[in-house]
PDB file of C-alpha atoms in Angstrom:
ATOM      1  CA  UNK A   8      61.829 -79.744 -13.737  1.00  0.00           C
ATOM      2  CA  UNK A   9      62.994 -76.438 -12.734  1.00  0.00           C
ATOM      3  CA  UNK A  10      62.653 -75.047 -16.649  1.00  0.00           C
ATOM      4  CA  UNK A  11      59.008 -76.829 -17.164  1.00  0.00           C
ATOM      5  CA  UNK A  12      57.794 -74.449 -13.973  1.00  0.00           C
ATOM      6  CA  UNK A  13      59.646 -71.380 -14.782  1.00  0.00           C
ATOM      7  CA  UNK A  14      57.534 -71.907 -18.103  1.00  0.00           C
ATOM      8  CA  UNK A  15      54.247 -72.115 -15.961  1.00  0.00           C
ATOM      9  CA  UNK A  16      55.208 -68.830 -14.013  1.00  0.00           C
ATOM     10  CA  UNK A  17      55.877 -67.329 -17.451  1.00  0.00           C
ATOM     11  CA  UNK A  18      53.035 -68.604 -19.044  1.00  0.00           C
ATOM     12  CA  UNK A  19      51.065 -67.822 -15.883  1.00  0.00           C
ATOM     13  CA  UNK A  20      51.899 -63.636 -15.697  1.00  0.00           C
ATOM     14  CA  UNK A  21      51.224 -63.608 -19.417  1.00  0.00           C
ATOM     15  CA  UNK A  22      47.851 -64.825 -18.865  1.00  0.00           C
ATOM     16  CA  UNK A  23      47.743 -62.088 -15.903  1.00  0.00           C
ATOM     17  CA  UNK A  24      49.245 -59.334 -18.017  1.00  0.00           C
ATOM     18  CA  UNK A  25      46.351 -60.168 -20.787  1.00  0.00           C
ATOM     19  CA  UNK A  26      43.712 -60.423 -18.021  1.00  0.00           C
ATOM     20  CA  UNK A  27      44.826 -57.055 -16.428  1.00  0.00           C
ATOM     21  CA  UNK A  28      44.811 -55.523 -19.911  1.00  0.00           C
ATOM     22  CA  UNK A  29      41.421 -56.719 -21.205  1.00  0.00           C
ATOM     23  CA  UNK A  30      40.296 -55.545 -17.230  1.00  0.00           C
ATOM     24  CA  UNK A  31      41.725 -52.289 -17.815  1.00  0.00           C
ATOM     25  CA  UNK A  32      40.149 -51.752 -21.382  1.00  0.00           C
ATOM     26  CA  UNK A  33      36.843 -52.917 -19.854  1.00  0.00           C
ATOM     27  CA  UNK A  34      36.959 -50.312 -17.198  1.00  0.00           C
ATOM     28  CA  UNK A  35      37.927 -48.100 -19.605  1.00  0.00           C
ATOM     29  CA  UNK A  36      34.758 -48.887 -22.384  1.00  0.00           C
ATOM     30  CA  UNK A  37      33.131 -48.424 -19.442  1.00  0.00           C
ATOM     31  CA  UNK A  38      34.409 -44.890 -18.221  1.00  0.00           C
ATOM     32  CA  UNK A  39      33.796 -44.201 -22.156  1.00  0.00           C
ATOM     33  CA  UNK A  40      30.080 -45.632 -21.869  1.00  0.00           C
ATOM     34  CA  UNK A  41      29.351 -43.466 -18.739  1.00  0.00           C
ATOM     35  CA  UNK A  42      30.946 -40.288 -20.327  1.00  0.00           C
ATOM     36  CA  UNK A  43      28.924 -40.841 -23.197  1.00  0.00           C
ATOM     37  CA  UNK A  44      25.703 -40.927 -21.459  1.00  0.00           C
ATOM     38  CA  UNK A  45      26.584 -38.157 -18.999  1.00  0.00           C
ATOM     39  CA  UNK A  46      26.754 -35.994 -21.930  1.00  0.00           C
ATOM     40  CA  UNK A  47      23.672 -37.614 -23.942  1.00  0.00           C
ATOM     41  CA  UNK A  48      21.840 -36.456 -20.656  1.00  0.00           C
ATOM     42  CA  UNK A  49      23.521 -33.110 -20.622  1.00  0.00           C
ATOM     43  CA  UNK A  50      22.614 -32.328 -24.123  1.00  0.00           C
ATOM     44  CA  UNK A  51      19.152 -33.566 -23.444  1.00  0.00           C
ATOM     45  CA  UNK A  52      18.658 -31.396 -20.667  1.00  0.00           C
ATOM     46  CA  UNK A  53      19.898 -28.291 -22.274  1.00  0.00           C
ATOM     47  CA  UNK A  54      17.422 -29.293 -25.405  1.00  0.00           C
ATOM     48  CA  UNK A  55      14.748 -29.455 -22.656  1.00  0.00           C
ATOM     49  CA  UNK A  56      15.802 -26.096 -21.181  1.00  0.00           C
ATOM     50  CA  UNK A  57      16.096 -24.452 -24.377  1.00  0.00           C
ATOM     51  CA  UNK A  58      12.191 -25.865 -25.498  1.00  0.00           C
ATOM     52  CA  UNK A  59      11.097 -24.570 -21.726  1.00  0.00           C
ATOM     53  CA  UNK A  60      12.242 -21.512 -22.561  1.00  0.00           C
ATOM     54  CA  UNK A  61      10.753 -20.738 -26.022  1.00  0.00           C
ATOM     55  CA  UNK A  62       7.419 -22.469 -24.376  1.00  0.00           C
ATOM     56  CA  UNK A  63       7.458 -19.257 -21.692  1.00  0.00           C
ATOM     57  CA  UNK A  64       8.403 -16.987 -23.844  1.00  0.00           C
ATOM     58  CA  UNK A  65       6.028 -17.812 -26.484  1.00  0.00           C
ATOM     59  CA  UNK A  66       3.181 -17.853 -23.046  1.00  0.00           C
ATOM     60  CA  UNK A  67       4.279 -14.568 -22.120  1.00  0.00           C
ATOM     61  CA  UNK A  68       4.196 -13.243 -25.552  1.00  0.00           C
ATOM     62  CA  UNK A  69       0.557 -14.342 -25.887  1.00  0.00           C
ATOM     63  CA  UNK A  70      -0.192 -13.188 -22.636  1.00  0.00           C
ATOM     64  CA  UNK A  71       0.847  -9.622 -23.433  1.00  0.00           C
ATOM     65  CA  UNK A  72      -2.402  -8.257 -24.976  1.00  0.00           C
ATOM     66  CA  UNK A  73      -4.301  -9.120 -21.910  1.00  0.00           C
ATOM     67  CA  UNK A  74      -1.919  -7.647 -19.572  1.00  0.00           C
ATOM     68  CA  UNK A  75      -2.168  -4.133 -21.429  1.00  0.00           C
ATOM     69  CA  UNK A  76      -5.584  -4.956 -21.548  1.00  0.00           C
ATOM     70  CA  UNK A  77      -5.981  -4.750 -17.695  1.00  0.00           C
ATOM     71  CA  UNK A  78      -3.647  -1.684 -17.410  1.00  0.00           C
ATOM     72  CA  UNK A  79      -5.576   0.140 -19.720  1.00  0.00           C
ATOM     73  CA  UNK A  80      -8.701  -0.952 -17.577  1.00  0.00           C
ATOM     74  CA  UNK A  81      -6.971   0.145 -14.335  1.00  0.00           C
ATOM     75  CA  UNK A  82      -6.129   3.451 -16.116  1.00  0.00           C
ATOM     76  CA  UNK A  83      -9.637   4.118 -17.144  1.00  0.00           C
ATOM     77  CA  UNK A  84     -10.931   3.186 -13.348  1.00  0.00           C
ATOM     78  CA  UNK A  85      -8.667   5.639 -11.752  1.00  0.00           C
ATOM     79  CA  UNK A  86      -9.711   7.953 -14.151  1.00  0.00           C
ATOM     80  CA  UNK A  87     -13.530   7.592 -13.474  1.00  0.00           C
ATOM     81  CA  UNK A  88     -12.636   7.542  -9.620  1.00  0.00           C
ATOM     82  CA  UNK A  89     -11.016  11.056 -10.383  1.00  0.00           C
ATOM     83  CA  UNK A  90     -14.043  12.548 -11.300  1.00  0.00           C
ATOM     84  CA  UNK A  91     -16.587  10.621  -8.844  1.00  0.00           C
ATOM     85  CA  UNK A  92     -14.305  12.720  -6.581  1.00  0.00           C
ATOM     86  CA  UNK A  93     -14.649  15.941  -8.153  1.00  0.00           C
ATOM     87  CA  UNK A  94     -18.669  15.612  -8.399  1.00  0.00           C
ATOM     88  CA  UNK A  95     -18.590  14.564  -4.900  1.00  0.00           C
ATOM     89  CA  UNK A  96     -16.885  17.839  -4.149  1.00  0.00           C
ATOM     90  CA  UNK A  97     -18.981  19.780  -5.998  1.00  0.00           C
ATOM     91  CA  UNK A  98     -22.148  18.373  -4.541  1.00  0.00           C
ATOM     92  CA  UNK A  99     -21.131  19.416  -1.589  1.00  0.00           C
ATOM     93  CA  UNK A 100     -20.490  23.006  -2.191  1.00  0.00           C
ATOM     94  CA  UNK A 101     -23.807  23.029  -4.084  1.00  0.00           C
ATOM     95  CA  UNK A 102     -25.805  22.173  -0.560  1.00  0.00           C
ATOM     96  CA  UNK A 103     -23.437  23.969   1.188  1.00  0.00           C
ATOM     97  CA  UNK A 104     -24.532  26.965  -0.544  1.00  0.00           C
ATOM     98  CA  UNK A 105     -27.921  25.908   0.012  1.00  0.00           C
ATOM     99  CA  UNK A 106     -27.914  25.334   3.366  1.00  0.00           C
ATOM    100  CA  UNK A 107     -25.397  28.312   4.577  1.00  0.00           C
ATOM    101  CA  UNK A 108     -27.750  30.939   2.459  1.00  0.00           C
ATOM    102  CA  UNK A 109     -30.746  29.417   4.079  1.00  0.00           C
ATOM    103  CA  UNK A 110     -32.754  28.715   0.688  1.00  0.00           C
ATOM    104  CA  UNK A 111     -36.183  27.531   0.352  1.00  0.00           C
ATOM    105  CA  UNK A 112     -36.331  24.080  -1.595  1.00  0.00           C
ATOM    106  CA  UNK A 113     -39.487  23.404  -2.964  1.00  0.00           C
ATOM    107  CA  UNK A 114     -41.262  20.153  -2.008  1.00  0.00           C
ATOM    108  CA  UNK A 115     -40.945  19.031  -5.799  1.00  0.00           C
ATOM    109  CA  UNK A 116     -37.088  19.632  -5.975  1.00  0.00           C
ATOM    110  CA  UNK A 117     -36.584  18.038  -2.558  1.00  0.00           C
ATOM    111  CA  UNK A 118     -38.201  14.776  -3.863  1.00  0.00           C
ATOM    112  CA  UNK A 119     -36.257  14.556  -6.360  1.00  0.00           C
ATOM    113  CA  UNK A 120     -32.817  14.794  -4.826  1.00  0.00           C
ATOM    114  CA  UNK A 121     -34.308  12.187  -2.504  1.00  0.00           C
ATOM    115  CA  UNK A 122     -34.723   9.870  -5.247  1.00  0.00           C
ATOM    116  CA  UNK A 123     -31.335  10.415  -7.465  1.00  0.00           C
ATOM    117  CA  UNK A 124     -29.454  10.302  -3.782  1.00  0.00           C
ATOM    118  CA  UNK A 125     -30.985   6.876  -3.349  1.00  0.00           C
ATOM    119  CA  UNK A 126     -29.976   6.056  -6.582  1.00  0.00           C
ATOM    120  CA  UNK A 127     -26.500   6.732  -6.213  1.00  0.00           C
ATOM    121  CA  UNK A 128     -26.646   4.792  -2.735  1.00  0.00           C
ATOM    122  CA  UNK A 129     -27.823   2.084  -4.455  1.00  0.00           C
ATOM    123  CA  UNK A 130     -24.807   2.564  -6.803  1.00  0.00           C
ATOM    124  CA  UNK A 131     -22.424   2.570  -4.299  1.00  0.00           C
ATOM    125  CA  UNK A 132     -23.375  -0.208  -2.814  1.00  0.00           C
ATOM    126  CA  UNK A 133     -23.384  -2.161  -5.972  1.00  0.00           C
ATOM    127  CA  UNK A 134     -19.768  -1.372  -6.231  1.00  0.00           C
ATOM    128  CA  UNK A 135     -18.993  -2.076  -2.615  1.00  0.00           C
ATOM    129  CA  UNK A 136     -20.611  -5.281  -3.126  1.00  0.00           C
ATOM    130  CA  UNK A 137     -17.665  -6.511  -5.446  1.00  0.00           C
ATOM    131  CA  UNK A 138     -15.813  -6.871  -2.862  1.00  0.00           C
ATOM    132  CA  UNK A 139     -13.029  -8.356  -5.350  1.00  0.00           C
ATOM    133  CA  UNK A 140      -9.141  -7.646  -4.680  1.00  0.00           C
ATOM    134  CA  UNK A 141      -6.272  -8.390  -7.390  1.00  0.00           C
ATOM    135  CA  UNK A 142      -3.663  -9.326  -5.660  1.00  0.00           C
ATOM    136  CA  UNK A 143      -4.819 -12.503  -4.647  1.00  0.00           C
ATOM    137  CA  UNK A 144      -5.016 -13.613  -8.319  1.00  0.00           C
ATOM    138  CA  UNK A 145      -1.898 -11.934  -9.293  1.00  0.00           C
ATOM    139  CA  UNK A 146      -0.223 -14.159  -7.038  1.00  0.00           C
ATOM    140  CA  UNK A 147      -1.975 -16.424  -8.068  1.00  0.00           C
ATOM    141  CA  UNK A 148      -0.830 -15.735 -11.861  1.00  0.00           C
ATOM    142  CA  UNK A 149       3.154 -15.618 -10.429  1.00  0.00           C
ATOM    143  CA  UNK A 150       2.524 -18.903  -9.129  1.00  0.00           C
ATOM    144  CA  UNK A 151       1.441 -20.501 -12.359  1.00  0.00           C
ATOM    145  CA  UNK A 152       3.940 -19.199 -14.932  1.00  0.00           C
ATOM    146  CA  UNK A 153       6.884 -20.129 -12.077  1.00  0.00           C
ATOM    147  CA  UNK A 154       4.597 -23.702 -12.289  1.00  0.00           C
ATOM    148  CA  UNK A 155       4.658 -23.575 -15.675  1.00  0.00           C
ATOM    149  CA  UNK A 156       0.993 -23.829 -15.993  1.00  0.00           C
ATOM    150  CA  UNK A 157       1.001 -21.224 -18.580  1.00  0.00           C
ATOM    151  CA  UNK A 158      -3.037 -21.776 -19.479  1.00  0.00           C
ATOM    152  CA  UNK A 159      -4.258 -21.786 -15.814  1.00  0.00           C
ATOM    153  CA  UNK A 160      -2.464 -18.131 -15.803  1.00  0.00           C
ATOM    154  CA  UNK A 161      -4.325 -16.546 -18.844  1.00  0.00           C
ATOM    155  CA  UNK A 162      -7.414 -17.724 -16.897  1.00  0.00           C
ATOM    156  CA  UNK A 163      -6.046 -16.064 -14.067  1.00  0.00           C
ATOM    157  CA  UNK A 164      -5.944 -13.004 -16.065  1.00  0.00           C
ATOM    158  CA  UNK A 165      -8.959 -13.058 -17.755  1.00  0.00           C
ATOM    159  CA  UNK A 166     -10.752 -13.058 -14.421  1.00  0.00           C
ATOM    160  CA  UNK A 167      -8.990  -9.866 -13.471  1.00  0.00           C
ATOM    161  CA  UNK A 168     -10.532  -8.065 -16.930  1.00  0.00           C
ATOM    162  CA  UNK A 169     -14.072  -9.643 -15.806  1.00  0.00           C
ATOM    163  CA  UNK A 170     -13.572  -8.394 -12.349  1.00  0.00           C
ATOM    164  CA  UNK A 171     -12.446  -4.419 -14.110  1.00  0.00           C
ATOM    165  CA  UNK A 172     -15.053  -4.582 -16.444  1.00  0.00           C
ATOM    166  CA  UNK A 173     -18.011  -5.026 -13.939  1.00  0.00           C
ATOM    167  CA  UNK A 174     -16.287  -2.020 -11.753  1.00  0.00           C
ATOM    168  CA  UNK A 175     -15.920  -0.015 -14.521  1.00  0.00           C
ATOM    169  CA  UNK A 176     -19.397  -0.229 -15.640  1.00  0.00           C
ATOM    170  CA  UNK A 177     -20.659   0.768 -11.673  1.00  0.00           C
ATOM    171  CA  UNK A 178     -18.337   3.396 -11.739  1.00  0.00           C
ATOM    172  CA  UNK A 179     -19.807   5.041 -15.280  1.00  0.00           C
ATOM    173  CA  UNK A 180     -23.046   4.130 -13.920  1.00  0.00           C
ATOM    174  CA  UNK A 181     -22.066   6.131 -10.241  1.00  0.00           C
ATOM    175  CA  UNK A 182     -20.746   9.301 -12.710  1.00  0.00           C
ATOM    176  CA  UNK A 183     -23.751   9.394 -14.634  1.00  0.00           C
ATOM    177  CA  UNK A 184     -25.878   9.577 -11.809  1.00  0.00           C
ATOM    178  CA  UNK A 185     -23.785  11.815 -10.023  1.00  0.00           C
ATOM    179  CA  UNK A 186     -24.375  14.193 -12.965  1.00  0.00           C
ATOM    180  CA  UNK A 187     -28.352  13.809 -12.667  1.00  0.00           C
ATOM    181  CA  UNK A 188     -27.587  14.304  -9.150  1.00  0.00           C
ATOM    182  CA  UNK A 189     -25.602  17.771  -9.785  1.00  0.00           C
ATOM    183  CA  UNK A 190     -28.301  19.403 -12.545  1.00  0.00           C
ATOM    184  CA  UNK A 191     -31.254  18.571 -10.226  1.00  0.00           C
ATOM    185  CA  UNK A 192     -29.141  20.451  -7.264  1.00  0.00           C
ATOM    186  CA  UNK A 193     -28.269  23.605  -9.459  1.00  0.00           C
ATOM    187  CA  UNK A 194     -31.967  23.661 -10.934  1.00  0.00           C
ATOM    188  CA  UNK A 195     -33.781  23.656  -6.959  1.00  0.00           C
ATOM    189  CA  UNK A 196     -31.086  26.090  -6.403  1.00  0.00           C
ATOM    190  CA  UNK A 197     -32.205  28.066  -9.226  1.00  0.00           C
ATOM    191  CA  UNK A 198     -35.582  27.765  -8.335  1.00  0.00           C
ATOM    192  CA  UNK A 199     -35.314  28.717  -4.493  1.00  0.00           C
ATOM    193  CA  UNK A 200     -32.933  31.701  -5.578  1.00  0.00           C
ATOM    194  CA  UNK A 201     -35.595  32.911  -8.472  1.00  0.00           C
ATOM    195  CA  UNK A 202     -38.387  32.568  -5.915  1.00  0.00           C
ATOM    196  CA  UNK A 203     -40.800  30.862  -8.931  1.00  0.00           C
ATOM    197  CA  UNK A 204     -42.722  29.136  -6.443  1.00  0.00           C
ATOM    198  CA  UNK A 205     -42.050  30.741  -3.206  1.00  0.00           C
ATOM    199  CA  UNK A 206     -45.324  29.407  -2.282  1.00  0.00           C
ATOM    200  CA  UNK A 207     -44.855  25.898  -2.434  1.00  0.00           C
ATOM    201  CA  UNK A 208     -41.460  25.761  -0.822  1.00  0.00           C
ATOM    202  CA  UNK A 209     -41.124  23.678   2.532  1.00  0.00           C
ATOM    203  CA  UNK A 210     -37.861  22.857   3.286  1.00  0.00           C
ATOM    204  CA  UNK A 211     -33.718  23.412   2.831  1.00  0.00           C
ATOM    205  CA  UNK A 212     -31.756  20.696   1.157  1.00  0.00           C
ATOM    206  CA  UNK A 213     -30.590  18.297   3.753  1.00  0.00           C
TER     207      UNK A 213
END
């Protein structure tokens, strides 16, 4: 009796010893399994990572032209508001002169430098009007490559070259007219100074 049970117990931890093996292989598939798919995740990810980063690049690369586009824009603005400035300056010395040396405008002369000056405030206004400011949009444009919304962005940019072109073309139309402006001036000038028609002068430049 006492040999058939010790045969039981024996029989009974060799069953357990097999259980507890095949339950530690199991666990141990299954650490393998999870391992596995942590790095088929991993290496996914870094495949995604790697095609997020060519995609930007790539973006930004085509994105490039524009952006030298609209610093070449800004360039040429500043440049055209340069010399705005300097006609403005000389315009007024011109009626300065005029007005300190007391010279006789003739009525002729005087409507004409009525008519360019509301031509250029007409201009002006025009350019006031587009009352447009960048840095809105250029936010705007940080916002969508950080987004990843790479197309909305060259839109974004786009509208900025729009926005330069229309100033740029009021601001050659403002120089332009500034130059009528300045040859009209020196001519009156001329004319009060040569006294050529001393008789039908009226008034000084105002």
């Amino acid at each position: 009796m006492t040999s058939i049970k010790i045969k039981v117990i024996s029989s009974l931890i060799a069953t357990s010893l097999i259980l507890t093996t095949l339950g530690a292989t199991t666990v141990k598939a299954e650490e393998n399994n999870s391992g596995a798919l942590s790095s088929l995740v991993s290496g996914q990810k870094r495949i995604e990572n790697k095609q997020q980063r060519q995609e930007r690049q790539e973006a930004l690369k085509a994105m490039k032209p524009i952006k030298d586009s609209i610093k070449q824009n800004h360039a040429k603005n500043l440049a055209l508001r340069k010399e705005i400035t300097q006609k403005r300056t000389e315009i007024k010395a011109i009626t300065k002169n005029i007005k300190v040396n007391h010279k006789q405008l003739t009525s002729e002369d005087l409507s004409k430098i009525e008519v360019q000056a509301k031509t250029l405030k007409d201009d002006i206004s025009s350019l006031k009007n587009l009352n447009v400011t960048i840095s809105p949009i250029s936010q705007d444009i940080k916002n969508d490559i950080k987004a990843k919304n790479y197309k909305s962005a060259e839109d974004h940019l786009n509208s900025i070259i729009s926005i330069q072109n229309t100033r740029t073309s009021d601001l050659e139309k403002i120089n332009s007219d500034m130059d009528s402006l300045i040859n009209i001036l020196k001519s009156a000038e001329a004319n009060a100074a040569s006294g050529t028609s001393s008789s039908n002068t009226t008034a000084t430049a105002q």
